[in-house]
CSV table of C-alpha atoms and ligand atoms in Angstrom, one decimal:
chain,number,residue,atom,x,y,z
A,126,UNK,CA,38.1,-51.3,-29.8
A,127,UNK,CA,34.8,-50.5,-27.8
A,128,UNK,CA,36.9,-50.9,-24.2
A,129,UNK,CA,39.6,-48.5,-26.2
A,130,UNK,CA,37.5,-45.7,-26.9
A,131,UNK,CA,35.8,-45.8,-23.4
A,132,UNK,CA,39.0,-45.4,-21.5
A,133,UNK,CA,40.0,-43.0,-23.8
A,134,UNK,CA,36.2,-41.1,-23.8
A,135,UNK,CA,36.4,-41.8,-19.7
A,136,UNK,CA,39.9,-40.1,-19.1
A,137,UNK,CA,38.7,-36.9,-21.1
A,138,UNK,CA,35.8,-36.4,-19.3
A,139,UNK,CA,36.8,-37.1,-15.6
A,140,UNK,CA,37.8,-33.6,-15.1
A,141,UNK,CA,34.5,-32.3,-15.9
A,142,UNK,CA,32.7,-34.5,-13.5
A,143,UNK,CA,31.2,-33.3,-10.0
A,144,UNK,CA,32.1,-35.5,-7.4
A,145,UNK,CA,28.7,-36.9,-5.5
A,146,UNK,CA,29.1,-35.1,-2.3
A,147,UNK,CA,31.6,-33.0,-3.0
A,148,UNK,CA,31.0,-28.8,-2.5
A,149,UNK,CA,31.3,-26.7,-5.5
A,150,UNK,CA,32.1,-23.0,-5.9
A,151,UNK,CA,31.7,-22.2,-9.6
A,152,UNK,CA,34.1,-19.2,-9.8
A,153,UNK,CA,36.7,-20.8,-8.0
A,154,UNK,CA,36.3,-24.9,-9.0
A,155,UNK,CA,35.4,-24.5,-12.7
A,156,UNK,CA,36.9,-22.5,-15.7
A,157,UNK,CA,34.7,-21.4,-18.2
A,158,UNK,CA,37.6,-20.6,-20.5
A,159,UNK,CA,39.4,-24.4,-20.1
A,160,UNK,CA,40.2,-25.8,-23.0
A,161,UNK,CA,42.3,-29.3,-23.2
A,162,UNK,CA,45.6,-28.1,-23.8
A,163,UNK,CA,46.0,-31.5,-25.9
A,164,UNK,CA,43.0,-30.4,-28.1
A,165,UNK,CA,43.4,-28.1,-30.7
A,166,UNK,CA,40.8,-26.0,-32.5
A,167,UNK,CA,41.6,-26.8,-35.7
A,168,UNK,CA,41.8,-30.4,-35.0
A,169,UNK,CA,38.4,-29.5,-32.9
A,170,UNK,CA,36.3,-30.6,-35.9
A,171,UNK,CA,37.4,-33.9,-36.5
A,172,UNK,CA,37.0,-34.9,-33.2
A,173,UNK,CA,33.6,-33.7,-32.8
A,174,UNK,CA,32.8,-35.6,-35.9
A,175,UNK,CA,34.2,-39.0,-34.5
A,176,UNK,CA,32.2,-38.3,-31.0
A,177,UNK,CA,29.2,-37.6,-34.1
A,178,UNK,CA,29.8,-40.8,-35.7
A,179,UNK,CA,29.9,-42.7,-32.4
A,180,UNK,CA,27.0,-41.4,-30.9
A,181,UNK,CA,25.2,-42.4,-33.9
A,182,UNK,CA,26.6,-45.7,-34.0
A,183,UNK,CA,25.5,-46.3,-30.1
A,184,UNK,CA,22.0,-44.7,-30.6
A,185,UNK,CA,21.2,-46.9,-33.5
A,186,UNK,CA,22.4,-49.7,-31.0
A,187,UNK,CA,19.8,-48.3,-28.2
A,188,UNK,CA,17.4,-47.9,-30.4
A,189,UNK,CA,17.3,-51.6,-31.6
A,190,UNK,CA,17.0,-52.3,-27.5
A,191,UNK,CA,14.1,-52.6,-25.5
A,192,UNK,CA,15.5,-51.9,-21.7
A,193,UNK,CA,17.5,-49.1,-21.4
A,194,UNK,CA,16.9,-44.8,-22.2
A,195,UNK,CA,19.2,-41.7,-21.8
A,196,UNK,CA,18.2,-38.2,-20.5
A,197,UNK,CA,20.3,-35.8,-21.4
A,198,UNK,CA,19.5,-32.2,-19.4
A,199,UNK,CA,21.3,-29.3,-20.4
A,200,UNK,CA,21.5,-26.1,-18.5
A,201,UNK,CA,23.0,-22.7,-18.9
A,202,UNK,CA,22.8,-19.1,-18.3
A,203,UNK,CA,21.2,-16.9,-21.6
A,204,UNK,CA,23.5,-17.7,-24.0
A,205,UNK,CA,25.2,-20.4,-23.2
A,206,UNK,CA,25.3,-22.9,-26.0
A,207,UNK,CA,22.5,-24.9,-25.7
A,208,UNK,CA,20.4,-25.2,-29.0
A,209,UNK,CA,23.7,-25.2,-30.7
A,210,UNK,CA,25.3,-28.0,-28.9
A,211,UNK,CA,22.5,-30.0,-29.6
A,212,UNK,CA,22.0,-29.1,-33.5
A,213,UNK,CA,26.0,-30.1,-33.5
A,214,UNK,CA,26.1,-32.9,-31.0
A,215,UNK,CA,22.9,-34.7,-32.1
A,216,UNK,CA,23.7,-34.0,-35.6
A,217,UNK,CA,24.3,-38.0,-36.7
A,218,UNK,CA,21.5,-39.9,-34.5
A,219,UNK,CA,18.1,-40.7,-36.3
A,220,UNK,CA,15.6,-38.1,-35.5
A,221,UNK,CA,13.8,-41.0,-34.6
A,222,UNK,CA,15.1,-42.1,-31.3
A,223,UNK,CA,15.1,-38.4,-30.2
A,224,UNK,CA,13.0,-36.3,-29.0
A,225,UNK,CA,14.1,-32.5,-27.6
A,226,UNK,CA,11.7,-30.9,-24.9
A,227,UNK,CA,12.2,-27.1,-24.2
A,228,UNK,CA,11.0,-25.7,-20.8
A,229,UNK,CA,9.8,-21.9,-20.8
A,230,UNK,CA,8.0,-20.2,-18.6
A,231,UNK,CA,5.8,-23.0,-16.9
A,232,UNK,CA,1.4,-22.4,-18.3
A,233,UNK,CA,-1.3,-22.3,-16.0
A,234,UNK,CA,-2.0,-25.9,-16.8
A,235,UNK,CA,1.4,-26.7,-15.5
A,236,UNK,CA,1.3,-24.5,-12.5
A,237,UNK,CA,-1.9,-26.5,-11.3
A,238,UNK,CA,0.5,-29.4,-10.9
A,239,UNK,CA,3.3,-30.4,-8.5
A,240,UNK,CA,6.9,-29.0,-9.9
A,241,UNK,CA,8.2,-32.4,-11.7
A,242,UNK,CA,4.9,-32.7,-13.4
A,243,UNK,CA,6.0,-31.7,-16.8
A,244,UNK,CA,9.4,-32.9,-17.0
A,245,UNK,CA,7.7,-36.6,-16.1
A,246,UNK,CA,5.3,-36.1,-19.1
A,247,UNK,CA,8.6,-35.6,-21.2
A,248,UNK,CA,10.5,-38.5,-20.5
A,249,UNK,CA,12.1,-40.7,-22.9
A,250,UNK,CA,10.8,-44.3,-23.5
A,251,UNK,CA,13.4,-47.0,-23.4
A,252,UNK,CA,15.2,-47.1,-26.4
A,253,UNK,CA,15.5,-43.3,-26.7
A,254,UNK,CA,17.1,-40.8,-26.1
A,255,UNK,CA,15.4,-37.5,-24.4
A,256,UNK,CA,17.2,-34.2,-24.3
A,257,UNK,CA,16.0,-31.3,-21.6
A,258,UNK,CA,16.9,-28.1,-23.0
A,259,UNK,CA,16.4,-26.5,-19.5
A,260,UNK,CA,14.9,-29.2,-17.4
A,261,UNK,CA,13.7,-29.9,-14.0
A,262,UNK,CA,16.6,-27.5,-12.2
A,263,UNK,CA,15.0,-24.5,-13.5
A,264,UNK,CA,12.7,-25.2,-10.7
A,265,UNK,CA,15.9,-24.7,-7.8
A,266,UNK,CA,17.9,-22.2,-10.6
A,267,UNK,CA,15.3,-19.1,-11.9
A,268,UNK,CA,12.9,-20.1,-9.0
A,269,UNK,CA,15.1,-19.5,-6.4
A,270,UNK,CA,16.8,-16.6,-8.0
A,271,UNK,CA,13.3,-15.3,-8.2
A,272,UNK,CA,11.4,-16.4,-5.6
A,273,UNK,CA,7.9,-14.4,-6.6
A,274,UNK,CA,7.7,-17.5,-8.9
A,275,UNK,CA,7.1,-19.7,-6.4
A,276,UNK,CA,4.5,-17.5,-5.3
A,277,UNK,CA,3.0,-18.7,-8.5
A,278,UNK,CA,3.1,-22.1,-8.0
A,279,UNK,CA,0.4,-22.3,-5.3
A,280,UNK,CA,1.9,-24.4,-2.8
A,281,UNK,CA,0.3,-25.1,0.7
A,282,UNK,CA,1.8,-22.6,2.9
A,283,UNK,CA,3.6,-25.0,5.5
A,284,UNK,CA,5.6,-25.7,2.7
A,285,UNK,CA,7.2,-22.7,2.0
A,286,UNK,CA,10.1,-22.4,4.7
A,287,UNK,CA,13.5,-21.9,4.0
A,288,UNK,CA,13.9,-25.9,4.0
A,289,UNK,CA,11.7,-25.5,0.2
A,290,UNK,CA,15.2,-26.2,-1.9
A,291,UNK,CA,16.5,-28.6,0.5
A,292,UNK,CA,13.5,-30.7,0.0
A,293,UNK,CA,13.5,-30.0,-4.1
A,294,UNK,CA,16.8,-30.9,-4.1
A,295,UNK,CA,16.3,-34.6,-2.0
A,296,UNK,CA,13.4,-35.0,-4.4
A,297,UNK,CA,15.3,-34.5,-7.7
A,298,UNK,CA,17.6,-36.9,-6.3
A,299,UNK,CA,14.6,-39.1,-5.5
A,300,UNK,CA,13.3,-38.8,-8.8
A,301,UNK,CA,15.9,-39.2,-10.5
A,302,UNK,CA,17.6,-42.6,-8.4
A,303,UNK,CA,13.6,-43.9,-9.1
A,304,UNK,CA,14.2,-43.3,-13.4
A,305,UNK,CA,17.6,-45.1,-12.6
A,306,UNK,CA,16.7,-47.8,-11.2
A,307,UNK,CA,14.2,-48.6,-13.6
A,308,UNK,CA,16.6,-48.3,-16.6
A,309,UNK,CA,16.8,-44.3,-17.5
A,310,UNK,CA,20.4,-43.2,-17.5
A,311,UNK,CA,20.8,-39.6,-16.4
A,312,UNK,CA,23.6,-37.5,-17.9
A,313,UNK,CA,23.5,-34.1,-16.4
A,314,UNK,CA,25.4,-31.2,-18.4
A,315,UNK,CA,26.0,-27.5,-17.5
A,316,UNK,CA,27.4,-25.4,-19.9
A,317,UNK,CA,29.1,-23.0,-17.7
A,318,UNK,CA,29.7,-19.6,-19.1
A,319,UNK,CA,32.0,-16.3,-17.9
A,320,UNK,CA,30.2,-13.2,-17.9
A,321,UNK,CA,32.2,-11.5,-19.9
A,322,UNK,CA,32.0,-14.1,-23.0
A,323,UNK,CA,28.0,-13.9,-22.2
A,324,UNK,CA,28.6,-9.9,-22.7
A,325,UNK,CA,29.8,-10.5,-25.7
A,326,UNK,CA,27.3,-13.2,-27.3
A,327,UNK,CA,24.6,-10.5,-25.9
A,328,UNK,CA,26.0,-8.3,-28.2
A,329,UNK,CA,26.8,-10.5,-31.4
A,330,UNK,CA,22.7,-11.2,-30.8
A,331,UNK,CA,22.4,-7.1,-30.7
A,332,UNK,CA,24.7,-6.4,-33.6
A,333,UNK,CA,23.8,-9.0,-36.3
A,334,UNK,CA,20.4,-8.5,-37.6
A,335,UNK,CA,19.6,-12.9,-38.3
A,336,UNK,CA,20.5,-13.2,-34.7
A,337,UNK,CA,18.1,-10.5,-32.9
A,338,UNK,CA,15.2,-12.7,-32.7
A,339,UNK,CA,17.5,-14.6,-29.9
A,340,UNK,CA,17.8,-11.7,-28.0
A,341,UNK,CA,15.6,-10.1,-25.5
A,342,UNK,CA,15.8,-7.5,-23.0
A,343,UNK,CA,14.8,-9.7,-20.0
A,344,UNK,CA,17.9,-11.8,-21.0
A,345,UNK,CA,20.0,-8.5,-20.4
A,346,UNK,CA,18.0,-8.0,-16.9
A,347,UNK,CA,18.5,-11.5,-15.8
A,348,UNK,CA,22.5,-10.6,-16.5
A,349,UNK,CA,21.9,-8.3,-13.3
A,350,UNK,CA,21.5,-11.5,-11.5
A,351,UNK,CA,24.9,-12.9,-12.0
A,352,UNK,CA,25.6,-13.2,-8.7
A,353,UNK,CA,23.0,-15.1,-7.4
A,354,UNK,CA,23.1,-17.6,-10.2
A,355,UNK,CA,26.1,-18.7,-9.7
A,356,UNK,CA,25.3,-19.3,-6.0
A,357,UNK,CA,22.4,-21.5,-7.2
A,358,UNK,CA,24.2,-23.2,-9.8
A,359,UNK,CA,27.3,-23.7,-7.2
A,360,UNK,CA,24.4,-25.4,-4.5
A,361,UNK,CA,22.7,-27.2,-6.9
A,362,UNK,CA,26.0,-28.8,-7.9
A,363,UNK,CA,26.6,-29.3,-4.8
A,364,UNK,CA,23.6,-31.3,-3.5
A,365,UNK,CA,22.4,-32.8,-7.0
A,366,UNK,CA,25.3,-34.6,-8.4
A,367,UNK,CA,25.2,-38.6,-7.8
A,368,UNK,CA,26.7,-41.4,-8.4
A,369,UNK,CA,23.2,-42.8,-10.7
A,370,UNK,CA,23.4,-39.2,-11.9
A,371,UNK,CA,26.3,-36.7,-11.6
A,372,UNK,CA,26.6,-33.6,-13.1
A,373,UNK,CA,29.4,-32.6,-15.7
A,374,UNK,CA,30.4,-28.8,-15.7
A,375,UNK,CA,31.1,-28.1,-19.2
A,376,UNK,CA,33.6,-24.8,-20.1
A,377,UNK,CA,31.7,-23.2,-22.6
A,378,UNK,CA,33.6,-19.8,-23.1
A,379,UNK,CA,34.7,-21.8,-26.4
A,380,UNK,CA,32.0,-23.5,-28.4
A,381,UNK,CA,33.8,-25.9,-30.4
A,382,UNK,CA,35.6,-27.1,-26.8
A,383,UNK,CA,32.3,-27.1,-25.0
A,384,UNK,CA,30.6,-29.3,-28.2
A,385,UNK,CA,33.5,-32.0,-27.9
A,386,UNK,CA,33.0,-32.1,-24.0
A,387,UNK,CA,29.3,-33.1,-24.4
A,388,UNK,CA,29.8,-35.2,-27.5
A,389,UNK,CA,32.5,-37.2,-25.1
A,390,UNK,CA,30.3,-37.4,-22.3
A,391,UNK,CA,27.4,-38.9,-24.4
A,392,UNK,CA,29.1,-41.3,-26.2
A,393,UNK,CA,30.4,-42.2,-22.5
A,394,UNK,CA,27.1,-42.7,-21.2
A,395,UNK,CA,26.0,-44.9,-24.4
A,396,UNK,CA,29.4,-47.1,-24.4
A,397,UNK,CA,28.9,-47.5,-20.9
A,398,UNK,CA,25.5,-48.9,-21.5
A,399,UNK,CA,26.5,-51.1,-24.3
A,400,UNK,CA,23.8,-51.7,-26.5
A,401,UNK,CA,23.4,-54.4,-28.3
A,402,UNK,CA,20.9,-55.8,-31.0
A,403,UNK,CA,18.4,-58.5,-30.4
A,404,UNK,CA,20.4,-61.6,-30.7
A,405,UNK,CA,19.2,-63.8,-33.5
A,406,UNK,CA,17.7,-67.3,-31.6
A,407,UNK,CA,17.3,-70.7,-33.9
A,408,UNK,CA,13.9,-70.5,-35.5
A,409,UNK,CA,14.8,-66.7,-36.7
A,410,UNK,CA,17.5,-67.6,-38.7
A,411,UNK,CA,15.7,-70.6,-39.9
A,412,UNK,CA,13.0,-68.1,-40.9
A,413,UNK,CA,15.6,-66.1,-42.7
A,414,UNK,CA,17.1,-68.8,-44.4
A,415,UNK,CA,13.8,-69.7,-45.9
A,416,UNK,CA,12.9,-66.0,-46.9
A,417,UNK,CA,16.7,-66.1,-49.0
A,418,UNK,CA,16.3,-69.3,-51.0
A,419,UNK,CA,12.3,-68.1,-51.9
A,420,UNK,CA,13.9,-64.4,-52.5
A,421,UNK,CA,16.9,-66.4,-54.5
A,422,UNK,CA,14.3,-68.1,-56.9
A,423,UNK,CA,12.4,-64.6,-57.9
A,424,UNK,CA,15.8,-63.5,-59.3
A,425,UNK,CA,15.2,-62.7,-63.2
A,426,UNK,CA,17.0,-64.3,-65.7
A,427,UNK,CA,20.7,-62.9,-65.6
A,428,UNK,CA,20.5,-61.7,-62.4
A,429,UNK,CA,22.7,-62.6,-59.6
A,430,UNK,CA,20.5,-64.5,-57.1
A,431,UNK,CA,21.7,-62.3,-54.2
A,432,UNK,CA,23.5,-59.4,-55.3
A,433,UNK,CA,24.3,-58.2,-51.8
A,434,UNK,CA,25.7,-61.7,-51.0
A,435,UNK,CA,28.4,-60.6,-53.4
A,436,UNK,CA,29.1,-57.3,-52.4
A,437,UNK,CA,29.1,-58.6,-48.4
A,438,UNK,CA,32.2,-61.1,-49.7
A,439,UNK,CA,33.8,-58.3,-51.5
A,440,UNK,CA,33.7,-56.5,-48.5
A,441,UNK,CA,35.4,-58.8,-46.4
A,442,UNK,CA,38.0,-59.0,-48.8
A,443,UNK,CA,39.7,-56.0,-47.5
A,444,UNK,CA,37.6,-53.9,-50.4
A,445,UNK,CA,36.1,-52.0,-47.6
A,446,UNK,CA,39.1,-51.0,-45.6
A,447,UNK,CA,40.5,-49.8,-49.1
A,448,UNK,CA,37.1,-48.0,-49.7
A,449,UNK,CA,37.8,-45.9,-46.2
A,450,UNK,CA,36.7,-42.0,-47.2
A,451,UNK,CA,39.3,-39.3,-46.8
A,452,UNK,CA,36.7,-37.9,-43.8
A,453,UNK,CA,36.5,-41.3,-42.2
A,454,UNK,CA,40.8,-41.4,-42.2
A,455,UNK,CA,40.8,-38.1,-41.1
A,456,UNK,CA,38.5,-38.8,-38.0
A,457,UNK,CA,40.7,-42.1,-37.3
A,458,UNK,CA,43.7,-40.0,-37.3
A,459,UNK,CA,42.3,-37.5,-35.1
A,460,UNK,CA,41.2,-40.1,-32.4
A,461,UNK,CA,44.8,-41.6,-32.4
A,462,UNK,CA,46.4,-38.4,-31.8
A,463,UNK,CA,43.9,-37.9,-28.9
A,464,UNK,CA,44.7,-41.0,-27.8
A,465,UNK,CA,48.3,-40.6,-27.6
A,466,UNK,CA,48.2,-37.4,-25.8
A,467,UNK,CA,45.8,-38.6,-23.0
A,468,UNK,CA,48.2,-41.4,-22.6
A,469,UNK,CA,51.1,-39.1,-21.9
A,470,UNK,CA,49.8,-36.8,-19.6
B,797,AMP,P1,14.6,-19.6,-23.6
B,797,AMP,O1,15.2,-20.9,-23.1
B,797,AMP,O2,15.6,-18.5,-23.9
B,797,AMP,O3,13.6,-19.7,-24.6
B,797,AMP,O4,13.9,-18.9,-22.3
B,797,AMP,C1,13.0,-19.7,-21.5
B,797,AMP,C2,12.7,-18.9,-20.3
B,797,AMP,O5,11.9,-19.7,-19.4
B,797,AMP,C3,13.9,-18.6,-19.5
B,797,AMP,O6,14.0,-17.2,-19.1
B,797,AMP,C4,13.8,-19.4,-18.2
B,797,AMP,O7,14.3,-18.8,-17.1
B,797,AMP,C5,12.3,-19.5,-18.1
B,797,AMP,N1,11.9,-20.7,-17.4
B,797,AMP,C6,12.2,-22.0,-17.6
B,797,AMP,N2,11.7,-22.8,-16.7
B,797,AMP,C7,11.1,-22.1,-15.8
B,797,AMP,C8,10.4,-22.4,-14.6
B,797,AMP,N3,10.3,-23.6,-14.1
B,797,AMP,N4,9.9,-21.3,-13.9
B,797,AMP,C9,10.0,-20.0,-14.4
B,797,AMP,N5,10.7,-19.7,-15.5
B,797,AMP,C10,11.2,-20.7,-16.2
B,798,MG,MG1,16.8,-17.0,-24.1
């Protein structure tokens, strides 16, 4: 089942892969408005809510592990998706194992530090699962796009050539082959917008009064910088995405499309990493045994001795399978259909 739903979860998302080395030009490599033709919207939900269910499943799994941890770093222009791609995507983990880190305008405190100073102090632990809304790229994205910011960054002047973002980016890719080696897997995600479907999430934000607090007029001045984003998004691309941690352009013109993408390229990562729990050694189980016959003997009169003993035989009785929710049929449904198209394209 597992080796299924990775080939299945692999196929989908080898499109939206950069290949390591390869050179990208946004406009003319990527769509923003792609969406599967084998995916329909309406069925859109139920497969978001399988991905849901499986990333829940793994991170539970990851959690209960003590080696491996996933970084997750999402970027995008000004409207773009992000904060709703995670409140969707990261909608059935446990709060516990994840921790979200936004990056705004760096403080002075951060400023009197090298670049990758902040993202390090951010990192996930093993076992979890960090997410970078915004993340270490702003530093060769709105930095380079605006280079009076790295006139803020006091760096020794010998330093400050042309070669600057040749260097950042062999040092991402230092960084970043470092965290992999030592157990961090790096899933890169860019949620890559057209400019007209950003014109007109600008003005939803302008026109709906619970949704002006999202906009600001900067964001409308950085939209005068079009151009030269999508050159730096296209070179970072280019000279960022490896093989211990490519980058996946993600067409985000349609939410719902751009949710499932990431949801498939999580659960991806995750499957990929196979979690499993602690296996249960000799003198553990003996230790359980014992804790079940002295929890057996408290039962009160009348009581069954281990209630959950009989629901757990039930269970594997087929009562379960019986017991499947109209949601959880629907979502199986959905994945077979997927299935079945992928297979006969
Ligand atoms: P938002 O994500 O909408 O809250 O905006 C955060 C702002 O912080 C964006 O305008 C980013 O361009 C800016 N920002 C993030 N990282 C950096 C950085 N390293 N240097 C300068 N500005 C940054
Ligand atoms: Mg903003």
């Amino acid at each position: 089942m597992v080796d299924e739903r990775a080939a299945l979860l692999a196929k989908f998302v080898a499109p939206l892969r950069v290949e390591p080395g390869s050179k990208v030009n946004l406009a003319k490599d990527f769509d923003p408005g792609y969406k599967a033709s084998f995916v329909k919207k309406k069925e859109g939900a139920g497969i978001l809510q399988a991905g849901v269910a499986l990333l829940g499943e793994y991170q539970a799994r990851l959690a209960a592990q003590d080696t491996w941890g996933v970084l997750v770093c999402l970027q995008a222009l000004d409207a773009g998706g992000k904060d709703g791609t995670i409140r969707h995507v990261m909608s059935g983990v446990n709060p516990q194992g994840v921790r979200v880190s936004s990056f705004k305008v760096p403080s002075a405190e951060e400023l009197d530090h090298d670049y990758l100073w902040r993202y390090a102090q951010r990192l996930p632990g093993r076992g979890e699962i960090g997410v970078f809304n915004r993340s270490h790229y702003e530093e060769v994205l709105v930095v380079r796009v605006h280079p009076e910011l790295l006139d803020r960054q006091k760096l020794p002047p010998s330093t400050r050539g042309k070669s600057i973002w040749a260097r950042r980016y062999r040092e991402i890719n230092d960084w970043e082959h470092f965290l992999a080696d030592n157990g961090f897997k790096i899933v890169k995600l860019f949620l890559n917008l057209s400019k007209e479907e950003q014109r007109v999430r600008f003005l939803k934000r302008v026109d709906l009064p619970q949704k002006n607090w999202k906009f600001s007029a900067a964001d409308a001045r950085e939209r005068s910088y079009w151009d030269d984003y999508q050159a730096a998004f296209s070179k970072m691309l280019s000279n960022t995405s490896t093989e211990w941690a490519p980058w996946y352009v993600v067409p985000a013109d349609h939410k719902w499309f751009a949710r499932i993408c990431v949801s498939a390229v999580l659960a991806q990562t995750l499957l990929d990493i196979d979690p499993h729990y602690p296996a249960v050694d000799a003198a553990k189980r003996q230790d359980l045994a014992e804790t079940r016959t002295l929890l057996e003997a408290e039962a009160p009169k009348g009581a069954a001795p281990d209630p959950f003993q009989v629901e757990l035989a039930a269970s594997h009785d087929g009562v379960a399978k019986a017991k499947e929710s109209k949601q959880q049929r629907k979502q199986r449904k959905m994945m077979k259909k997927l299935r079945q198209e992928l297979v006969r394209r």
